[in-house]
Amino acid sequence: MPSFPLQGSVTICEINRTLIVAEAISDDRAKDAYGKILGMVFSPIPFQPEQLGSTGENQESEHQDRNNGESVERKGLMKSLQYLVNDSIKRMFYPTCVHLLPEIDLQGVSWHQHRHIIAFISGPNQVIVRDYEDSEGKDACVLSNGAQQDIRALEWRPNGGKSLSVACKQVSKLKFLSLGGICIWAASYPGNPATVRPGAASSLGTLTRGSGGRWTLVDFLRSHSDEQTSAISWSPDGSFTYLASASCESSSFTIWDVSQGLGTPIRRGLGGISLLKWSPTGDYFFAAKFDGTFYLWETNTWTSEPWSSTSGFVTGATWDPDGHIILIAFSGSLTLGSIHFSSKPPSLDAHLLPVDLPEITTMTGSEGIEKIAWDASGERLAVSYKGGDDNYKGLVAIYDVRRTPLISSSLVGFIRGPGDNPKPIAFSFHDKFKQGPLLSVCWSSGFCCTYPLIFHSHSLP
């Protein structure tokens, strides 16, 4: 029988298909439940998701802008007019895309590929980074900068040291202008500081300090038409420094050579792009649009195959560990879709099959699937959903998944977060945690909690 957490309880972890609960979150309870098995405890990270406010840097920047004089205003006049024209065109062709962004499963939390370091969006203009391997303190580091506004997504660079990319926008000297792009942060060490890319803006190089470490803003990759960057995805081999980005206000996505700061736009179709997902092997690339179409690309020659949906637009997508299957959630369906590639890369021959999650309807009374995440073992799937009755509202469903080769699933149970009426804002798995799936959930109650999912396929004493 699936595990169900009663109201007033909080989930701690999974042990062999049983989700362990407690009256409140605490390190002591976590030590008792899984600490001896894993040899460590993942303490919850508090944050204030609704808090806004200008930092000292923002205020100083505003003061400098007021004293720049009429020369700056005259130089910016043509850019201002160009911005207004471009903005009118965007509103004409992409009138509802920005309003639909909250329905998209944008990556709001990300684990470092090889370290126990987590980053998540903790406010409209800031990111929290917490290093669980840091023995000197438990405080997290807050990354904020005037160039980093209206954050939409983030992701660690694979095989690239401690480098974090943040999809956001930058407010220009003329305050009503905004420049979409990607902030690139890198860790700095005593005697070995992170360096700003040659040719990058002189305003970069900001150092963020905290007991959780030091981070430098080393680059800002500005989108070609200044659209708000709302989706990013790294190629799996970070040594080639390829990063894909897109905007809900544009029908093209960009492949960046990050080392050079150069981007190549690629366009298919007309609709604004909702999300991007590079496959774990790097052979395939997935791009979805708000008009209900999505594209499968092979990355050898960058050839694509268009698909369309009768169940609304794509709201979430996640690859299996082998890069042969991609699970897709749609805005108008309680059933997932699974695309199976029938041949080896670079073939785009594939077929779409339904994946039913009947409990989402029968048990929760949900109105639709909201977010999905699939762990690197391929054995656990996390699903959040819209609405639901009073008992099931705001929970995250955990499924046991099998690929034989078609996908089958069975419900393990539900995760309940801390605080009053918590709802999952974002969640993601740690793909390289050796002792089993590690799911982190950012809750609307202001906590980012990590849940080890420990079962027979992994370490048990």
Short mmCIF file of C-alpha atoms in Angstrom, two decimals:
data_model
loop_
_atom_site.label_atom_id
_atom_site.label_comp_id
_atom_site.label_asym_id
_atom_site.label_seq_id
_atom_site.Cartn_x
_atom_site.Cartn_y
_atom_site.Cartn_z
CA MET A 1 0.00 0.00 0.00
CA PRO A 2 1.39 3.46 -0.88
CA SER A 3 2.74 5.51 2.02
CA PHE A 4 0.60 8.51 2.91
CA PRO A 5 1.85 11.25 5.29
CA LEU A 6 -0.87 12.53 7.60
CA GLN A 7 -1.48 16.25 7.87
CA GLY A 8 0.85 17.77 10.45
CA SER A 9 3.64 15.29 9.67
CA VAL A 10 6.71 15.74 7.46
CA THR A 11 8.53 13.23 5.29
CA ILE A 12 12.17 12.34 6.09
CA CYS A 13 13.22 9.67 3.56
CA GLU A 14 12.32 6.38 1.86
CA ILE A 15 13.49 2.99 3.14
CA ASN A 16 12.51 0.12 0.82
CA ARG A 17 9.21 1.55 -0.48
CA THR A 18 8.23 2.98 2.92
CA LEU A 19 8.33 6.75 3.28
CA ILE A 20 9.44 7.60 6.81
CA VAL A 21 7.69 10.53 8.52
CA ALA A 22 8.15 12.58 11.68
CA GLU A 23 6.32 15.31 13.55
CA ALA A 24 8.88 17.92 12.49
CA ILE A 25 12.05 18.17 10.41
CA SER A 26 15.26 17.85 12.43
CA ASP A 27 18.82 16.60 11.96
CA ASP A 28 18.37 14.18 14.87
CA ARG A 29 15.38 12.52 13.23
CA ALA A 30 17.28 12.34 9.93
CA LYS A 31 20.28 10.72 11.68
CA ASP A 32 18.01 8.07 13.15
CA ALA A 33 16.26 7.39 9.82
CA TYR A 34 19.14 7.35 7.33
CA GLY A 35 22.27 8.97 8.83
CA LYS A 36 23.97 5.68 9.69
CA ILE A 37 23.28 4.29 6.23
CA LEU A 38 24.61 7.25 4.26
CA GLY A 39 27.14 8.57 6.76
CA MET A 40 25.77 12.12 6.44
CA VAL A 41 22.64 14.18 6.94
CA PHE A 42 21.15 16.72 4.53
CA SER A 43 19.87 19.54 6.70
CA PRO A 44 16.95 21.60 5.32
CA ILE A 45 17.92 25.01 3.95
CA PRO A 46 15.64 27.91 4.94
CA PHE A 47 14.90 30.72 2.50
CA GLN A 48 12.31 33.44 1.94
CA PRO A 49 10.82 32.88 -1.51
CA GLU A 50 8.58 35.94 -1.46
CA GLN A 51 11.14 38.39 -0.12
CA LEU A 52 12.23 41.21 -2.40
CA GLY A 53 14.52 44.13 -1.73
CA SER A 54 17.38 46.07 -3.20
CA THR A 55 20.87 45.04 -2.24
CA GLY A 56 23.55 47.58 -1.54
CA GLU A 57 24.93 46.95 -5.01
CA ASN A 58 21.56 47.73 -6.62
CA GLN A 59 21.23 50.94 -4.66
CA GLU A 60 24.76 52.03 -5.52
CA SER A 61 24.16 51.25 -9.18
CA GLU A 62 20.98 53.34 -9.18
CA HIS A 63 22.85 56.25 -7.61
CA GLN A 64 25.58 56.05 -10.26
CA ASP A 65 23.00 55.88 -13.03
CA ARG A 66 21.36 59.12 -11.87
CA ASN A 67 24.71 60.90 -12.16
CA ASN A 68 25.71 59.64 -15.57
CA GLY A 69 24.36 62.80 -17.27
CA GLU A 70 22.61 63.60 -20.46
CA SER A 71 25.30 61.98 -22.64
CA VAL A 72 24.20 58.53 -21.52
CA GLU A 73 20.56 59.42 -22.19
CA ARG A 74 21.33 60.64 -25.71
CA LYS A 75 23.43 57.54 -26.48
CA GLY A 76 20.65 55.32 -25.25
CA LEU A 77 17.85 56.99 -27.18
CA MET A 78 18.14 54.85 -30.30
CA LYS A 79 18.46 51.69 -28.23
CA SER A 80 15.37 52.72 -26.29
CA LEU A 81 13.33 53.18 -29.46
CA GLN A 82 14.61 49.88 -30.83
CA TYR A 83 13.62 48.15 -27.58
CA LEU A 84 10.08 49.55 -27.74
CA VAL A 85 9.66 48.38 -31.35
CA ASN A 86 11.01 44.91 -30.54
CA ASP A 87 8.80 44.68 -27.47
CA SER A 88 5.71 45.50 -29.52
CA ILE A 89 6.60 42.79 -32.02
CA LYS A 90 7.08 40.26 -29.21
CA ARG A 91 3.69 41.08 -27.75
CA MET A 92 2.11 40.62 -31.17
CA PHE A 93 3.61 37.18 -31.89
CA TYR A 94 4.00 35.81 -28.34
CA PRO A 95 1.12 37.45 -26.41
CA THR A 96 0.49 34.77 -23.78
CA CYS A 97 3.80 32.93 -23.48
CA VAL A 98 5.09 34.93 -20.50
CA HIS A 99 1.83 34.33 -18.61
CA LEU A 100 2.14 30.58 -19.25
CA LEU A 101 5.68 30.33 -17.83
CA PRO A 102 4.47 29.44 -14.30
CA GLU A 103 2.98 26.26 -15.78
CA ILE A 104 6.36 25.14 -17.15
CA ASP A 105 8.68 22.88 -15.14
CA LEU A 106 11.67 25.25 -15.28
CA GLN A 107 14.76 24.07 -13.41
CA GLY A 108 14.67 25.92 -10.12
CA VAL A 109 17.00 23.58 -8.21
CA SER A 110 20.18 21.84 -9.40
CA TRP A 111 22.76 19.49 -7.88
CA HIS A 112 26.42 19.63 -8.81
CA GLN A 113 27.30 16.59 -10.90
CA HIS A 114 30.24 15.36 -8.82
CA ARG A 115 29.93 17.13 -5.47
CA HIS A 116 27.33 17.38 -2.72
CA ILE A 117 26.58 21.01 -3.63
CA ILE A 118 23.07 22.24 -4.30
CA ALA A 119 21.89 25.51 -5.85
CA PHE A 120 18.32 26.77 -6.00
CA ILE A 121 16.36 29.93 -6.82
CA SER A 122 15.58 31.53 -3.46
CA GLY A 123 14.00 34.75 -4.71
CA PRO A 124 13.32 36.72 -7.88
CA ASN A 125 16.91 38.01 -8.02
CA GLN A 126 19.00 35.62 -5.97
CA VAL A 127 20.32 32.07 -5.76
CA ILE A 128 21.36 30.07 -2.70
CA VAL A 129 24.31 27.65 -2.90
CA ARG A 130 24.90 25.14 -0.11
CA ASP A 131 27.96 22.87 0.05
CA TYR A 132 27.19 19.83 2.21
CA GLU A 133 30.87 18.84 2.06
CA ASP A 134 31.89 22.09 3.78
CA SER A 135 33.02 21.07 7.27
CA GLU A 136 33.65 24.63 8.46
CA GLY A 137 30.05 25.76 8.60
CA LYS A 138 26.48 25.09 7.62
CA ASP A 139 25.58 28.52 6.29
CA ALA A 140 24.72 28.82 2.62
CA CYS A 141 26.03 31.43 0.20
CA VAL A 142 23.68 33.88 -1.53
CA LEU A 143 24.50 34.85 -5.14
CA SER A 144 23.07 38.22 -6.13
CA ASN A 145 24.07 40.95 -8.55
CA GLY A 146 22.46 43.82 -10.45
CA ALA A 147 23.03 41.84 -13.66
CA GLN A 148 20.93 38.99 -12.27
CA GLN A 149 17.24 39.92 -12.20
CA ASP A 150 14.01 37.94 -12.69
CA ILE A 151 15.68 34.52 -12.47
CA ARG A 152 13.93 31.72 -14.35
CA ALA A 153 16.24 28.67 -14.26
CA LEU A 154 19.70 27.49 -13.24
CA GLU A 155 22.03 24.56 -13.91
CA TRP A 156 25.54 23.46 -12.97
CA ARG A 157 28.05 23.04 -15.78
CA PRO A 158 29.00 19.33 -16.12
CA ASN A 159 32.68 18.49 -15.66
CA GLY A 160 33.48 22.17 -15.35
CA GLY A 161 34.50 22.63 -11.72
CA LYS A 162 32.21 24.80 -9.63
CA SER A 163 30.49 26.78 -12.37
CA LEU A 164 26.80 27.69 -12.24
CA SER A 165 24.67 29.20 -15.02
CA VAL A 166 21.58 31.30 -14.20
CA ALA A 167 18.92 32.27 -16.77
CA CYS A 168 17.84 35.82 -15.99
CA LYS A 169 17.76 39.37 -17.28
CA GLN A 170 19.89 42.44 -16.69
CA VAL A 171 18.46 45.92 -16.17
CA SER A 172 20.27 48.47 -18.32
CA LYS A 173 21.22 52.02 -17.40
CA LEU A 174 17.91 53.15 -18.90
CA LYS A 175 15.71 51.53 -16.31
CA PHE A 176 12.84 50.49 -18.54
CA LEU A 177 15.22 48.45 -20.73
CA SER A 178 16.09 44.86 -19.82
CA LEU A 179 18.62 42.59 -21.46
CA GLY A 180 17.96 38.87 -21.34
CA GLY A 181 20.86 36.51 -20.85
CA ILE A 182 22.75 34.08 -18.64
CA CYS A 183 24.89 34.86 -15.61
CA ILE A 184 27.89 32.53 -15.19
CA TRP A 185 29.18 32.18 -11.62
CA ALA A 186 32.41 30.43 -10.60
CA ALA A 187 33.87 29.53 -7.22
CA SER A 188 36.89 31.53 -6.05
CA TYR A 189 39.63 30.27 -3.75
CA PRO A 190 42.43 32.04 -1.83
CA GLY A 191 45.35 32.39 -4.23
CA ASN A 192 43.25 31.06 -7.12
CA PRO A 193 40.43 33.50 -7.87
CA ALA A 194 37.96 32.90 -10.68
CA THR A 195 38.72 35.04 -13.73
CA VAL A 196 36.31 37.03 -15.87
CA ARG A 197 36.20 35.94 -19.52
CA PRO A 198 38.33 38.25 -21.70
CA GLY A 199 36.02 40.62 -23.57
CA ALA A 200 33.18 40.29 -21.04
CA ALA A 201 31.52 43.39 -19.61
CA SER A 202 33.66 45.43 -17.24
CA SER A 203 30.83 45.44 -14.67
CA LEU A 204 31.42 41.74 -14.01
CA GLY A 205 33.84 40.28 -11.50
CA THR A 206 31.56 40.86 -8.50
CA LEU A 207 32.60 38.70 -5.56
CA THR A 208 29.89 37.26 -3.33
CA ARG A 209 31.11 36.33 0.13
CA GLY A 210 29.60 34.16 2.79
CA SER A 211 30.51 31.41 5.20
CA GLY A 212 29.42 29.05 2.44
CA GLY A 213 32.26 30.15 0.14
CA ARG A 214 33.18 32.84 -2.38
CA TRP A 215 31.70 33.14 -5.85
CA THR A 216 32.58 35.44 -8.74
CA LEU A 217 30.28 36.56 -11.55
CA VAL A 218 32.62 35.80 -14.47
CA ASP A 219 30.36 36.29 -17.51
CA PHE A 220 27.01 37.47 -18.79
CA LEU A 221 25.90 35.89 -22.07
CA ARG A 222 23.50 38.37 -23.60
CA SER A 223 20.67 36.98 -25.74
CA HIS A 224 20.73 38.08 -29.37
CA SER A 225 17.44 39.98 -29.33
CA ASP A 226 17.50 40.85 -25.61
CA GLU A 227 14.61 38.49 -24.79
CA GLN A 228 14.19 37.21 -21.25
CA THR A 229 16.13 33.92 -21.06
CA SER A 230 13.76 31.37 -19.55
CA ALA A 231 15.28 27.96 -20.38
CA ILE A 232 18.83 26.58 -20.33
CA SER A 233 20.44 23.16 -20.74
CA TRP A 234 24.12 22.14 -20.72
CA SER A 235 25.56 19.54 -23.06
CA PRO A 236 26.51 16.54 -20.89
CA ASP A 237 30.23 16.81 -21.65
CA GLY A 238 31.07 20.17 -20.13
CA SER A 239 34.59 20.13 -21.57
CA PHE A 240 33.11 21.37 -24.86
CA THR A 241 31.35 24.21 -22.97
CA TYR A 242 28.17 24.06 -25.06
CA LEU A 243 25.16 25.61 -23.37
CA ALA A 244 21.69 25.88 -24.93
CA SER A 245 19.37 28.74 -24.04
CA ALA A 246 15.94 29.94 -25.17
CA SER A 247 13.20 32.43 -24.44
CA CYS A 248 9.44 32.13 -24.29
CA GLU A 249 9.45 35.30 -26.42
CA SER A 250 11.36 33.75 -29.33
CA SER A 251 11.00 30.81 -31.71
CA SER A 252 14.77 30.18 -31.82
CA PHE A 253 17.19 28.72 -29.31
CA THR A 254 20.91 29.47 -29.04
CA ILE A 255 23.88 27.12 -28.72
CA TRP A 256 26.64 28.93 -26.84
CA ASP A 257 30.37 28.31 -26.98
CA VAL A 258 30.77 29.58 -23.44
CA SER A 259 34.57 29.82 -23.54
CA GLN A 260 34.30 32.35 -26.38
CA GLY A 261 31.03 33.95 -25.35
CA LEU A 262 29.64 33.26 -28.83
CA GLY A 263 26.12 31.98 -29.55
CA THR A 264 24.57 30.45 -32.67
CA PRO A 265 20.78 30.84 -33.02
CA ILE A 266 18.78 27.91 -34.41
CA ARG A 267 15.16 28.35 -35.44
CA ARG A 268 12.32 25.92 -36.17
CA GLY A 269 8.63 26.80 -36.23
CA LEU A 270 6.99 29.97 -34.95
CA GLY A 271 5.94 29.48 -31.32
CA GLY A 272 7.82 30.69 -28.27
CA ILE A 273 10.00 28.02 -26.61
CA SER A 274 8.93 26.60 -23.25
CA LEU A 275 11.82 24.31 -22.33
CA LEU A 276 15.04 22.62 -23.52
CA LYS A 277 16.55 19.27 -22.50
CA TRP A 278 19.85 17.81 -23.70
CA SER A 279 19.96 14.00 -23.50
CA PRO A 280 22.41 12.42 -21.00
CA THR A 281 24.52 11.02 -23.85
CA GLY A 282 24.52 14.27 -25.82
CA ASP A 283 23.24 12.55 -28.98
CA TYR A 284 19.77 14.11 -28.83
CA PHE A 285 18.25 17.46 -27.93
CA PHE A 286 14.63 18.22 -27.04
CA ALA A 287 12.95 21.61 -27.60
CA ALA A 288 9.29 22.31 -26.81
CA LYS A 289 7.09 25.27 -27.78
CA PHE A 290 3.95 26.87 -26.38
CA ASP A 291 1.98 26.19 -29.57
CA GLY A 292 1.85 22.46 -28.76
CA THR A 293 4.74 21.44 -31.04
CA PHE A 294 8.06 19.99 -29.96
CA TYR A 295 11.21 18.99 -31.80
CA LEU A 296 13.63 16.10 -31.46
CA TRP A 297 17.11 16.96 -32.69
CA GLU A 298 20.12 14.77 -33.32
CA THR A 299 23.24 16.75 -32.49
CA ASN A 300 25.62 15.23 -35.03
CA THR A 301 24.30 17.28 -37.97
CA TRP A 302 21.58 19.20 -36.05
CA THR A 303 18.72 17.66 -37.98
CA SER A 304 15.27 17.78 -36.37
CA GLU A 305 11.95 15.96 -36.48
CA PRO A 306 8.79 17.92 -35.58
CA TRP A 307 6.04 16.48 -33.34
CA SER A 308 2.71 17.93 -32.27
CA SER A 309 0.39 17.34 -29.33
CA THR A 310 -3.39 17.25 -29.03
CA SER A 311 -3.10 17.40 -25.22
CA GLY A 312 -1.84 20.95 -24.88
CA PHE A 313 1.73 22.19 -24.76
CA VAL A 314 4.68 20.47 -23.07
CA THR A 315 5.05 21.50 -19.42
CA GLY A 316 7.83 19.11 -18.38
CA ALA A 317 10.31 16.63 -19.84
CA THR A 318 12.93 14.30 -18.39
CA TRP A 319 15.30 11.78 -20.02
CA ASP A 320 16.03 8.23 -18.92
CA PRO A 321 19.67 7.58 -17.89
CA ASP A 322 20.56 5.97 -21.24
CA GLY A 323 19.14 8.78 -23.36
CA HIS A 324 16.84 6.37 -25.24
CA ILE A 325 13.54 7.50 -23.71
CA ILE A 326 12.14 10.89 -22.79
CA LEU A 327 9.10 11.32 -20.54
CA ILE A 328 6.87 14.28 -21.31
CA ALA A 329 4.07 16.01 -19.38
CA PHE A 330 1.37 17.99 -21.22
CA SER A 331 -0.76 20.90 -20.03
CA GLY A 332 -4.04 19.22 -20.91
CA SER A 333 -3.42 15.62 -19.82
CA LEU A 334 -3.16 13.47 -16.69
CA THR A 335 -1.18 10.92 -18.71
CA LEU A 336 2.53 11.19 -19.46
CA GLY A 337 3.96 10.52 -22.89
CA SER A 338 7.12 8.47 -23.45
CA ILE A 339 9.11 8.78 -26.67
CA HIS A 340 11.19 5.69 -27.42
CA PHE A 341 13.98 5.83 -30.00
CA SER A 342 13.86 2.68 -32.11
CA SER A 343 17.36 2.99 -33.61
CA LYS A 344 20.80 4.15 -32.57
CA PRO A 345 21.90 7.79 -32.94
CA PRO A 346 21.78 9.77 -35.14
CA SER A 347 18.49 8.14 -36.22
CA LEU A 348 15.36 10.10 -35.27
CA ASP A 349 13.03 7.11 -35.70
CA ALA A 350 10.87 7.07 -32.57
CA HIS A 351 7.37 6.35 -31.33
CA LEU A 352 5.21 7.94 -28.65
CA LEU A 353 3.47 5.78 -26.01
CA PRO A 354 1.25 6.74 -23.06
CA VAL A 355 2.35 6.26 -19.45
CA ASP A 356 -0.63 6.12 -17.12
CA LEU A 357 -0.42 7.33 -13.52
CA PRO A 358 -3.95 6.38 -12.43
CA GLU A 359 -3.46 7.27 -8.76
CA ILE A 360 -3.00 10.94 -9.65
CA THR A 361 -6.67 10.97 -10.62
CA THR A 362 -8.27 8.34 -8.40
CA MET A 363 -6.50 9.17 -5.13
CA THR A 364 -5.69 12.87 -5.28
CA GLY A 365 -8.52 14.34 -7.34
CA SER A 366 -5.91 16.31 -9.25
CA GLU A 367 -6.61 18.56 -12.23
CA GLY A 368 -3.36 17.75 -14.04
CA ILE A 369 0.35 16.96 -13.80
CA GLU A 370 2.56 19.89 -12.86
CA LYS A 371 6.24 18.83 -12.59
CA ILE A 372 8.20 15.62 -13.18
CA ALA A 373 11.74 14.42 -12.41
CA TRP A 374 13.37 11.04 -13.17
CA ASP A 375 16.42 9.91 -11.22
CA ALA A 376 19.65 8.71 -12.84
CA SER A 377 19.04 5.06 -11.91
CA GLY A 378 15.76 5.16 -13.83
CA GLU A 379 13.95 3.62 -10.84
CA ARG A 380 12.29 6.62 -9.18
CA LEU A 381 9.98 9.22 -10.67
CA ALA A 382 8.80 12.31 -8.76
CA VAL A 383 5.53 13.94 -9.83
CA SER A 384 3.70 17.01 -8.57
CA TYR A 385 0.16 17.82 -9.63
CA LYS A 386 -2.35 20.64 -9.79
CA GLY A 387 -5.01 20.97 -7.15
CA GLY A 388 -6.23 17.86 -5.36
CA ASP A 389 -8.46 17.40 -2.34
CA ASP A 390 -7.54 18.67 1.12
CA ASN A 391 -5.63 15.52 2.12
CA TYR A 392 -3.47 15.27 -1.00
CA LYS A 393 -3.01 18.91 -1.97
CA GLY A 394 0.62 20.06 -2.18
CA LEU A 395 2.23 16.60 -2.01
CA VAL A 396 4.89 15.04 -4.27
CA ALA A 397 4.12 11.54 -5.56
CA ILE A 398 7.00 9.04 -5.77
CA TYR A 399 6.78 6.19 -8.30
CA ASP A 400 8.83 3.01 -8.68
CA VAL A 401 9.65 2.81 -12.41
CA ARG A 402 10.63 -0.15 -14.58
CA ARG A 403 11.79 -0.18 -18.22
CA THR A 404 11.24 -3.63 -19.72
CA PRO A 405 11.55 -2.03 -22.29
CA LEU A 406 8.20 -0.23 -22.01
CA ILE A 407 7.75 1.98 -18.98
CA SER A 408 5.63 0.72 -16.08
CA SER A 409 5.18 2.43 -12.74
CA SER A 410 3.83 1.70 -9.28
CA LEU A 411 3.11 4.30 -6.61
CA VAL A 412 5.48 4.21 -3.62
CA GLY A 413 3.78 7.03 -1.75
CA PHE A 414 3.69 10.77 -1.16
CA ILE A 415 6.13 13.30 0.29
CA ARG A 416 4.79 16.08 2.51
CA GLY A 417 6.86 19.21 3.12
CA PRO A 418 7.29 21.29 6.29
CA GLY A 419 5.30 24.34 7.34
CA ASP A 420 1.75 25.47 6.72
CA ASN A 421 0.13 24.31 3.48
CA PRO A 422 3.44 23.64 1.70
CA LYS A 423 3.49 23.28 -2.08
CA PRO A 424 6.45 22.14 -4.20
CA ILE A 425 7.97 25.07 -6.09
CA ALA A 426 10.74 23.06 -7.77
CA PHE A 427 12.49 19.72 -7.36
CA SER A 428 15.37 17.76 -8.83
CA PHE A 429 17.40 14.58 -8.29
CA HIS A 430 21.12 14.39 -7.54
CA ASP A 431 22.15 12.34 -10.58
CA LYS A 432 25.50 11.12 -9.27
CA PHE A 433 24.79 10.23 -5.64
CA LYS A 434 26.23 6.71 -5.36
CA GLN A 435 24.02 5.47 -2.53
CA GLY A 436 20.70 5.92 -4.28
CA PRO A 437 18.33 8.62 -5.54
CA LEU A 438 18.48 11.92 -3.70
CA LEU A 439 15.47 14.19 -4.26
CA SER A 440 15.55 17.86 -3.28
CA VAL A 441 12.33 19.87 -3.10
CA CYS A 442 11.95 23.63 -2.65
CA TRP A 443 8.73 24.23 -0.73
CA SER A 444 6.53 27.33 -0.72
CA SER A 445 6.85 27.34 3.08
CA GLY A 446 10.47 28.48 2.72
CA PHE A 447 12.55 25.30 3.02
CA CYS A 448 14.64 23.34 0.55
CA CYS A 449 14.56 19.75 1.82
CA THR A 450 16.51 16.73 0.58
CA TYR A 451 15.03 13.23 0.73
CA PRO A 452 17.23 10.11 0.32
CA LEU A 453 15.27 7.36 -1.43
CA ILE A 454 16.97 4.17 -0.26
CA PHE A 455 15.83 0.79 -1.59
CA HIS A 456 17.08 -2.70 -2.40
CA SER A 457 18.96 -1.74 -5.56
CA HIS A 458 21.32 0.42 -3.53
CA SER A 459 23.21 0.45 -0.19
CA LEU A 460 21.54 -1.06 2.82
CA PRO A 461 23.40 -2.65 5.76
#
